Amino acid sequence: AENVHDGWSLIMISQGCTLGDVREDVLKKHPCLIPYVNLTEDEKHFDRETAFETIKFIKKLGFNIIKE
């Protein structure tokens, strides 16, 4: 989940987004451009769900995920 958030943050920053108190798409401001540990539980939950859905999709494509 932290990796999902870090990746999203890098994309947003590369597109010119900066930290803002509230989300303002036109001004490219977003309040979640902070370290994962500082996110609200709702935002962390969203990132966890994104990570789980990514794993499910990879498995659906026929790949196996193993821990070494």
mmCIF file of N, CA, C and O in Angstrom, residues 23-56:
data_model
loop_
_atom_site.group_PDB
_atom_site.id
_atom_site.type_symbol
_atom_site.label_atom_id
_atom_site.label_comp_id
_atom_site.label_asym_id
_atom_site.label_seq_id
_atom_site.Cartn_x
_atom_site.Cartn_y
_atom_site.Cartn_z
ATOM 1 N N ARG A 23 -8.128 19.450 -1.978
ATOM 2 C CA ARG A 23 -7.918 19.064 -3.367
ATOM 3 C C ARG A 23 -8.481 20.150 -4.280
ATOM 4 O O ARG A 23 -9.636 20.546 -4.161
ATOM 5 N N GLU A 24 -7.625 20.632 -5.179
ATOM 6 C CA GLU A 24 -8.015 21.636 -6.165
ATOM 7 C C GLU A 24 -7.400 21.214 -7.496
ATOM 8 O O GLU A 24 -6.244 21.518 -7.773
ATOM 9 N N ASP A 25 -8.185 20.499 -8.297
ATOM 10 C CA ASP A 25 -7.659 19.936 -9.539
ATOM 11 C C ASP A 25 -7.131 20.993 -10.496
ATOM 12 O O ASP A 25 -6.079 20.803 -11.110
ATOM 13 N N VAL A 26 -7.839 22.101 -10.636
ATOM 14 C CA VAL A 26 -7.417 23.146 -11.569
ATOM 15 C C VAL A 26 -6.067 23.733 -11.160
ATOM 16 O O VAL A 26 -5.204 23.987 -11.998
ATOM 17 N N LEU A 27 -5.877 23.912 -9.862
ATOM 18 C CA LEU A 27 -4.619 24.468 -9.350
ATOM 19 C C LEU A 27 -3.555 23.398 -9.099
ATOM 20 O O LEU A 27 -2.451 23.699 -8.659
ATOM 21 N N LYS A 28 -3.926 22.144 -9.361
ATOM 22 C CA LYS A 28 -3.025 21.002 -9.152
ATOM 23 C C LYS A 28 -2.528 20.944 -7.707
ATOM 24 O O LYS A 28 -1.332 20.837 -7.447
ATOM 25 N N LYS A 29 -3.472 21.021 -6.776
ATOM 26 C CA LYS A 29 -3.163 20.912 -5.342
ATOM 27 C C LYS A 29 -3.836 19.650 -4.806
ATOM 28 O O LYS A 29 -4.963 19.322 -5.185
ATOM 29 N N HIS A 30 -3.153 18.951 -3.921
ATOM 30 C CA HIS A 30 -3.731 17.735 -3.331
ATOM 31 C C HIS A 30 -3.220 17.552 -1.907
ATOM 32 O O HIS A 30 -2.015 17.616 -1.667
ATOM 33 N N PRO A 31 -4.129 17.303 -0.966
ATOM 34 C CA PRO A 31 -3.724 17.151 0.429
ATOM 35 C C PRO A 31 -3.034 15.819 0.760
ATOM 36 O O PRO A 31 -2.471 15.672 1.835
ATOM 37 N N CYS A 32 -3.062 14.878 -0.179
ATOM 38 C CA CYS A 32 -2.463 13.565 0.098
ATOM 39 C C CYS A 32 -1.028 13.434 -0.399
ATOM 40 O O CYS A 32 -0.470 12.339 -0.378
ATOM 41 N N LEU A 33 -0.431 14.515 -0.824
ATOM 42 C CA LEU A 33 0.973 14.472 -1.232
ATOM 43 C C LEU A 33 1.866 14.579 0.004
ATOM 44 O O LEU A 33 2.653 15.511 0.168
ATOM 45 N N ILE A 34 1.696 13.609 0.860
ATOM 46 C CA ILE A 34 2.417 13.516 2.134
ATOM 47 C C ILE A 34 2.901 12.080 2.284
ATOM 48 O O ILE A 34 2.429 11.190 1.572
ATOM 49 N N PRO A 35 3.821 11.807 3.200
ATOM 50 C CA PRO A 35 4.250 10.430 3.421
ATOM 51 C C PRO A 35 3.068 9.526 3.819
ATOM 52 O O PRO A 35 2.131 9.960 4.496
ATOM 53 N N TYR A 36 3.136 8.285 3.370
ATOM 54 C CA TYR A 36 2.078 7.311 3.635
ATOM 55 C C TYR A 36 1.709 7.250 5.121
ATOM 56 O O TYR A 36 0.540 7.219 5.471
ATOM 57 N N VAL A 37 2.693 7.260 5.972
ATOM 58 C CA VAL A 37 2.467 7.131 7.413
ATOM 59 C C VAL A 37 1.571 8.252 7.954
ATOM 60 O O VAL A 37 0.888 8.078 8.963
ATOM 61 N N ASN A 38 1.542 9.390 7.285
ATOM 62 C CA ASN A 38 0.753 10.531 7.737
ATOM 63 C C ASN A 38 -0.648 10.597 7.133
ATOM 64 O O ASN A 38 -1.412 11.515 7.442
ATOM 65 N N LEU A 39 -0.991 9.662 6.270
ATOM 66 C CA LEU A 39 -2.325 9.644 5.666
ATOM 67 C C LEU A 39 -3.384 9.277 6.695
ATOM 68 O O LEU A 39 -3.095 8.618 7.703
ATOM 69 N N THR A 40 -4.621 9.665 6.410
ATOM 70 C CA THR A 40 -5.733 9.228 7.253
ATOM 71 C C THR A 40 -5.954 7.735 7.035
ATOM 72 O O THR A 40 -5.499 7.160 6.034
ATOM 73 N N GLU A 41 -6.649 7.100 7.943
ATOM 74 C CA GLU A 41 -6.945 5.669 7.790
ATOM 75 C C GLU A 41 -7.769 5.408 6.534
ATOM 76 O O GLU A 41 -7.596 4.378 5.891
ATOM 77 N N ASP A 42 -8.659 6.313 6.177
ATOM 78 C CA ASP A 42 -9.448 6.152 4.947
ATOM 79 C C ASP A 42 -8.549 6.129 3.715
ATOM 80 O O ASP A 42 -8.744 5.314 2.805
ATOM 81 N N GLU A 43 -7.578 7.026 3.675
ATOM 82 C CA GLU A 43 -6.654 7.064 2.534
ATOM 83 C C GLU A 43 -5.772 5.817 2.510
ATOM 84 O O GLU A 43 -5.502 5.262 1.445
ATOM 85 N N LYS A 44 -5.323 5.373 3.668
ATOM 86 C CA LYS A 44 -4.523 4.144 3.726
ATOM 87 C C LYS A 44 -5.340 2.953 3.249
ATOM 88 O O LYS A 44 -4.840 2.082 2.530
ATOM 89 N N HIS A 45 -6.609 2.916 3.634
ATOM 90 C CA HIS A 45 -7.502 1.832 3.201
ATOM 91 C C HIS A 45 -7.619 1.837 1.674
ATOM 92 O O HIS A 45 -7.562 0.777 1.041
ATOM 93 N N PHE A 46 -7.778 3.014 1.077
ATOM 94 C CA PHE A 46 -7.866 3.121 -0.378
ATOM 95 C C PHE A 46 -6.607 2.556 -1.031
ATOM 96 O O PHE A 46 -6.693 1.788 -2.011
ATOM 97 N N ASP A 47 -5.437 2.885 -0.502
ATOM 98 C CA ASP A 47 -4.181 2.376 -1.058
ATOM 99 C C ASP A 47 -4.059 0.869 -0.875
ATOM 100 O O ASP A 47 -3.567 0.167 -1.767
ATOM 101 N N ARG A 48 -4.505 0.345 0.266
ATOM 102 C CA ARG A 48 -4.485 -1.114 0.481
ATOM 103 C C ARG A 48 -5.384 -1.813 -0.530
ATOM 104 O O ARG A 48 -4.998 -2.837 -1.118
ATOM 105 N N GLU A 49 -6.575 -1.281 -0.733
ATOM 106 C CA GLU A 49 -7.501 -1.878 -1.695
ATOM 107 C C GLU A 49 -6.924 -1.846 -3.105
ATOM 108 O O GLU A 49 -7.067 -2.806 -3.862
ATOM 109 N N THR A 50 -6.267 -0.760 -3.467
ATOM 110 C CA THR A 50 -5.632 -0.662 -4.778
ATOM 111 C C THR A 50 -4.560 -1.735 -4.923
ATOM 112 O O THR A 50 -4.472 -2.400 -5.967
ATOM 113 N N ALA A 51 -3.770 -1.933 -3.887
ATOM 114 C CA ALA A 51 -2.731 -2.963 -3.926
ATOM 115 C C ALA A 51 -3.342 -4.363 -4.061
ATOM 116 O O ALA A 51 -2.878 -5.166 -4.881
ATOM 117 N N PHE A 52 -4.386 -4.654 -3.305
ATOM 118 C CA PHE A 52 -5.051 -5.963 -3.389
ATOM 119 C C PHE A 52 -5.640 -6.193 -4.776
ATOM 120 O O PHE A 52 -5.523 -7.290 -5.347
ATOM 121 N N GLU A 53 -6.275 -5.183 -5.340
ATOM 122 C CA GLU A 53 -6.866 -5.318 -6.674
ATOM 123 C C GLU A 53 -5.786 -5.533 -7.728
ATOM 124 O O GLU A 53 -5.989 -6.290 -8.685
ATOM 125 N N THR A 54 -4.636 -4.916 -7.562
ATOM 126 C CA THR A 54 -3.525 -5.115 -8.490
ATOM 127 C C THR A 54 -3.043 -6.558 -8.434
ATOM 128 O O THR A 54 -2.817 -7.194 -9.472
ATOM 129 N N ILE A 55 -2.915 -7.089 -7.231
ATOM 130 C CA ILE A 55 -2.484 -8.487 -7.076
ATOM 131 C C ILE A 55 -3.506 -9.425 -7.696
ATOM 132 O O ILE A 55 -3.151 -10.375 -8.405
ATOM 133 N N LYS A 56 -4.780 -9.184 -7.462
ATOM 134 C CA LYS A 56 -5.836 -10.022 -8.053
ATOM 135 C C LYS A 56 -5.766 -9.982 -9.577
ATOM 136 O O LYS A 56 -5.926 -11.011 -10.242
#
